[in-house]
XYZ file of N, CA, C and O in Angstrom:
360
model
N 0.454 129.282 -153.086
C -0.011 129.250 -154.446
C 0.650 128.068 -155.153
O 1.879 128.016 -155.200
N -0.105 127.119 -155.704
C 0.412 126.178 -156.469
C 0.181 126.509 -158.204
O -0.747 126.911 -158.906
N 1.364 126.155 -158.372
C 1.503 126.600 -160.179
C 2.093 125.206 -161.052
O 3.048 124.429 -161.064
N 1.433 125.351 -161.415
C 1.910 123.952 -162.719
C 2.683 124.394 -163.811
O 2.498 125.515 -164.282
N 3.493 123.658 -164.239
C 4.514 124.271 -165.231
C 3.934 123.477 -166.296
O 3.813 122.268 -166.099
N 3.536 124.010 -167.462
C 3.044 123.196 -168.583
C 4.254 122.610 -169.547
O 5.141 123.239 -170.124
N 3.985 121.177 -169.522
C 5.245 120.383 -169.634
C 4.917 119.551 -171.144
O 5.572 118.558 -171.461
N 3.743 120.146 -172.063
C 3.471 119.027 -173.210
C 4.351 119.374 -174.038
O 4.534 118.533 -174.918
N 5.010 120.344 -174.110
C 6.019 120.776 -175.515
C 7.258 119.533 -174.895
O 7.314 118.472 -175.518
N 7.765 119.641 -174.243
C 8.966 118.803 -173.382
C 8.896 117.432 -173.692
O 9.814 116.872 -174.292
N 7.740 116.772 -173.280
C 7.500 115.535 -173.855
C 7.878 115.052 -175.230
O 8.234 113.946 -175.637
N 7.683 116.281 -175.857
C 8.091 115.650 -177.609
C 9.147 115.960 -177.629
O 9.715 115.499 -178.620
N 10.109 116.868 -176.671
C 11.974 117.569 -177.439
C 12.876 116.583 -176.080
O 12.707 116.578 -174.861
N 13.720 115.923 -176.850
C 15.295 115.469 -176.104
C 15.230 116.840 -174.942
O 14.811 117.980 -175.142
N 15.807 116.239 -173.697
C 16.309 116.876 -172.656
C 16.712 118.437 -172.948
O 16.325 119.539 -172.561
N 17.989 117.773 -174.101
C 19.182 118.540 -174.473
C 18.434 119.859 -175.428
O 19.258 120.724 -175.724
N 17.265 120.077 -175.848
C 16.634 120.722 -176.926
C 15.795 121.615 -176.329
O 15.323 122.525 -177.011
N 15.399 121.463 -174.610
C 14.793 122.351 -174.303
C 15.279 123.800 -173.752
O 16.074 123.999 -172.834
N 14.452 124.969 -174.719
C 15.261 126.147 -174.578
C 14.002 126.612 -173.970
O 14.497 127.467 -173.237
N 12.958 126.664 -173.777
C 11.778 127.305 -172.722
C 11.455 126.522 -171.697
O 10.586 126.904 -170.913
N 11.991 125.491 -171.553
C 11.652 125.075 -169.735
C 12.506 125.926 -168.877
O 13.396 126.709 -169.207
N 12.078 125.630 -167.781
C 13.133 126.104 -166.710
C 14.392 126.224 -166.149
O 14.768 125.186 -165.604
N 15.091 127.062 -166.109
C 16.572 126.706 -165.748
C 17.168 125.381 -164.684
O 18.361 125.109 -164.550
N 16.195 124.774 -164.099
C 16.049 124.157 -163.121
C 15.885 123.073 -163.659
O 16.793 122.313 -163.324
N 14.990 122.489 -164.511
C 15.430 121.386 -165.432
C 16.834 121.016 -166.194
O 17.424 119.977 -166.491
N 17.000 122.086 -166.314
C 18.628 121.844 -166.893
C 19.342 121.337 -165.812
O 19.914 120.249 -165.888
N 19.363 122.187 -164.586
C 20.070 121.726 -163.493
C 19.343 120.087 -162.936
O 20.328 119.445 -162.573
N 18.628 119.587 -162.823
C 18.558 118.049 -162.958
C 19.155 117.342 -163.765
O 19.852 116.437 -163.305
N 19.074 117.529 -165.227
C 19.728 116.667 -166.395
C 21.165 116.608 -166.177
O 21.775 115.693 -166.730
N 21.782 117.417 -165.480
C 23.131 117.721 -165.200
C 23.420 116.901 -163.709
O 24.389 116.173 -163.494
N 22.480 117.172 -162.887
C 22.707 116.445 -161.919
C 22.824 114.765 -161.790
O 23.649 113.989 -161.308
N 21.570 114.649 -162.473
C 21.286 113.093 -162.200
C 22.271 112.093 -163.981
O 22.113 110.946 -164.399
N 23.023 113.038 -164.419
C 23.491 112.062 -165.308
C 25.180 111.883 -164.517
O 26.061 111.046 -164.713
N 25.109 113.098 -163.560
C 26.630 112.876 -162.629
C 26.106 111.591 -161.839
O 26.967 110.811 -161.432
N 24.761 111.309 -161.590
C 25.082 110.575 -160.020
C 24.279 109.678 -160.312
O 24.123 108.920 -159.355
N 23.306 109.224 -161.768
C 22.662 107.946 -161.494
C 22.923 107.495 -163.068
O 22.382 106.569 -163.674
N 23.861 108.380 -163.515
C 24.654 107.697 -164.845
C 23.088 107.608 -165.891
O 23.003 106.746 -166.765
N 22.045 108.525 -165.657
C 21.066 108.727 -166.530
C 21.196 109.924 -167.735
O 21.321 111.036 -167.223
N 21.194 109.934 -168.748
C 20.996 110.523 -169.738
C 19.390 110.807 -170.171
O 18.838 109.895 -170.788
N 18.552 112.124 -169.855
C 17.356 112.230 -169.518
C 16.721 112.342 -171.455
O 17.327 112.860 -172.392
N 15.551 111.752 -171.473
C 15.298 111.259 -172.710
C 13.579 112.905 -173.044
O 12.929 113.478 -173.918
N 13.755 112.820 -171.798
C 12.437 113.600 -171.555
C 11.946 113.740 -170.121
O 12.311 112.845 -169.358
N 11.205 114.675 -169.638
C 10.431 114.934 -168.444
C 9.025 114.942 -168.513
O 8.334 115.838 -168.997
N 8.608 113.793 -167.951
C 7.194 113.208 -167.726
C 6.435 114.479 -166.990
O 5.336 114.750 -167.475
N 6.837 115.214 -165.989
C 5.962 116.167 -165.531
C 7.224 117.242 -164.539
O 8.375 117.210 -164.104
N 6.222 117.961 -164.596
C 7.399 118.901 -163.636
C 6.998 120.290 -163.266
O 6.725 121.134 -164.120
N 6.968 120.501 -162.071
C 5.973 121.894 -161.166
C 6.980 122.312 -160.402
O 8.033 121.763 -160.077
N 6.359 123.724 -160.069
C 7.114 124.031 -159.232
C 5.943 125.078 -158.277
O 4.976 125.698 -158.718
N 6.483 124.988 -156.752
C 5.246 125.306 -156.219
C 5.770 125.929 -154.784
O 6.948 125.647 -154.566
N 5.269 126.549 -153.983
C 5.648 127.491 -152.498
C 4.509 126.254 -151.661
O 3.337 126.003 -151.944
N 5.184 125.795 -150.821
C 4.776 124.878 -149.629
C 5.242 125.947 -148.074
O 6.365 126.451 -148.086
N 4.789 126.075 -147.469
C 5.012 126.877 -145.986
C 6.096 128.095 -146.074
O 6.450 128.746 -145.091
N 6.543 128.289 -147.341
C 6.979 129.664 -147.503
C 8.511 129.265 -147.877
O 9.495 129.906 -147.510
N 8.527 128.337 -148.506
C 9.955 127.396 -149.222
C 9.134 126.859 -150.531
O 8.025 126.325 -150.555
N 10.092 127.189 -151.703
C 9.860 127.093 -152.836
C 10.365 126.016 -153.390
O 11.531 126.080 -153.782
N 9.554 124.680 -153.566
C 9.577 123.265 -154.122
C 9.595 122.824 -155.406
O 8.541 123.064 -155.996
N 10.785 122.017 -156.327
C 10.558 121.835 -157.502
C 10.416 120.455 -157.522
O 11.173 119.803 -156.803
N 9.511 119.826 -158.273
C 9.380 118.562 -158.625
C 9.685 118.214 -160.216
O 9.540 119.009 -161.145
N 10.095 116.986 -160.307
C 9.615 116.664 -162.109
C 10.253 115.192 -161.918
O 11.182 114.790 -161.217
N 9.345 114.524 -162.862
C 9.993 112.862 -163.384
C 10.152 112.915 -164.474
O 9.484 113.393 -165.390
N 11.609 112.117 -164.401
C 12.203 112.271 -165.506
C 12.140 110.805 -166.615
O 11.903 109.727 -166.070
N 12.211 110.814 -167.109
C 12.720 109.916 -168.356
C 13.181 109.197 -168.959
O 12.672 109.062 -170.072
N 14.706 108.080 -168.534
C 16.198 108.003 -168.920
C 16.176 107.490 -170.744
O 15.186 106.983 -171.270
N 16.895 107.642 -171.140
C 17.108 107.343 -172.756
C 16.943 105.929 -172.633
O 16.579 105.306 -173.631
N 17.262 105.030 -171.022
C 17.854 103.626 -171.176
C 16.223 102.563 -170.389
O 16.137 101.353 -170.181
N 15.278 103.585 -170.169
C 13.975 103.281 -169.624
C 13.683 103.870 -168.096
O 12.578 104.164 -167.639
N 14.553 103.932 -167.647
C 14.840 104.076 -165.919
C 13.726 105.232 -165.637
O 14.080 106.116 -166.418
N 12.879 105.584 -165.131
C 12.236 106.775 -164.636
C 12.405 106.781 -163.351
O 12.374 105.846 -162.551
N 12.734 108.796 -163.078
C 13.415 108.462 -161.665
C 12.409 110.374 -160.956
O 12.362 111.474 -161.506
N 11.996 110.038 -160.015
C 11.370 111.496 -159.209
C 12.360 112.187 -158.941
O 13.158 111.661 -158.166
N 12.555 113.014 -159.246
C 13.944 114.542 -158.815
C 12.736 115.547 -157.532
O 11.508 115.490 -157.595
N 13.170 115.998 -156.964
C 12.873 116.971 -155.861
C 13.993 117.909 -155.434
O 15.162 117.645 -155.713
N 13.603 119.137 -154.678
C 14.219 119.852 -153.652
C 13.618 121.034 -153.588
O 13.292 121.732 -154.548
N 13.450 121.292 -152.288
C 12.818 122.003 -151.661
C 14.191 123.587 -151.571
O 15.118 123.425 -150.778
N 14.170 124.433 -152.091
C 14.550 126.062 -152.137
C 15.438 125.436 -153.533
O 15.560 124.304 -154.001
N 15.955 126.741 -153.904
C 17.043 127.353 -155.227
C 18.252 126.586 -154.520
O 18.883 125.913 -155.336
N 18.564 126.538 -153.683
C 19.968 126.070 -153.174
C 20.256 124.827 -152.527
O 21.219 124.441 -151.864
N 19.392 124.399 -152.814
C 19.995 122.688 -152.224
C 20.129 121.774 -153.529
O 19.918 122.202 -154.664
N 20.524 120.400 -153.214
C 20.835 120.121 -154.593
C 19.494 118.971 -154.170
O 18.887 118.750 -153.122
N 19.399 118.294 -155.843
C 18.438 117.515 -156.230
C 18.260 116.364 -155.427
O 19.356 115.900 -155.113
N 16.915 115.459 -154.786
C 17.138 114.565 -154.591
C 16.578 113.526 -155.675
O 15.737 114.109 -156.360
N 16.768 112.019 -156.125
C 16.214 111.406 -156.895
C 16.083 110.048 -156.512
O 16.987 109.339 -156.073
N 14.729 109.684 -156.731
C 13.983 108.339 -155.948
C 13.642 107.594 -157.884
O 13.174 107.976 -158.956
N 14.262 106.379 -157.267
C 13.693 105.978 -158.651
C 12.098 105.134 -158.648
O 11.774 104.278 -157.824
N 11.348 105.575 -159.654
C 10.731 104.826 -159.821
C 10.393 103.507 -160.024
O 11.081 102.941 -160.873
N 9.313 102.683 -159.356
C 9.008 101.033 -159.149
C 7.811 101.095 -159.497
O 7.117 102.102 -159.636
N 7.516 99.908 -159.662
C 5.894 99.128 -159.504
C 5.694 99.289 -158.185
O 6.460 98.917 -157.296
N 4.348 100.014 -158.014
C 4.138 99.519 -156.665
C 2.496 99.269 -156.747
O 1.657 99.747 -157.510
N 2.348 98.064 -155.348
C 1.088 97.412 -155.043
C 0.528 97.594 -154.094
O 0.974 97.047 -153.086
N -0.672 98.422 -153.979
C -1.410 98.382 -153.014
C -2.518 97.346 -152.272
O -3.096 97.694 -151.242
């Protein structure tokens, strides 16, 4: 079952202001300001979804400083991974 997390309220509130997203967003903003020195300005999108019977969170994030970066991980217990976003050309 794929489920979309409706993410338009988020777009308009600071990171720090969201009290109805997911606990799991919090745990990114926390993560990726330890390890890519980002301060998250907002989350561009963000789902969460069951792939082969492991529960997947996605979301792109934001930085206050422009940087947009993809967060992932696959179950509750692993920690975040984050790919930053580029231009890319096909």
């Amino acid at each position: 079952m794929i489920t979309a997390l409706p993410v338009v309220g988020a777009l308009a509130l600071p990171a720090a202001a969201q009290s109805t997203d997911p606990a799991w967003l919090d745990e990114i903003t926390r993560a990726i300001a330890a390890e890519k020195q980002c301060e998250v300005a907002y989350f561009i999108a963000a789902r969460e979804y069951e792939l082969g019977g492991r529960q997947v969170f996605e979301a792109r994030v934001q930085c206050v400083d422009g940087r947009q970066f993809d967060a992932s991980r696959t179950g509750p217990d692993t920690d975040f991974t984050f790919e930053a976003c580029a231009v890319r050309v096909c």
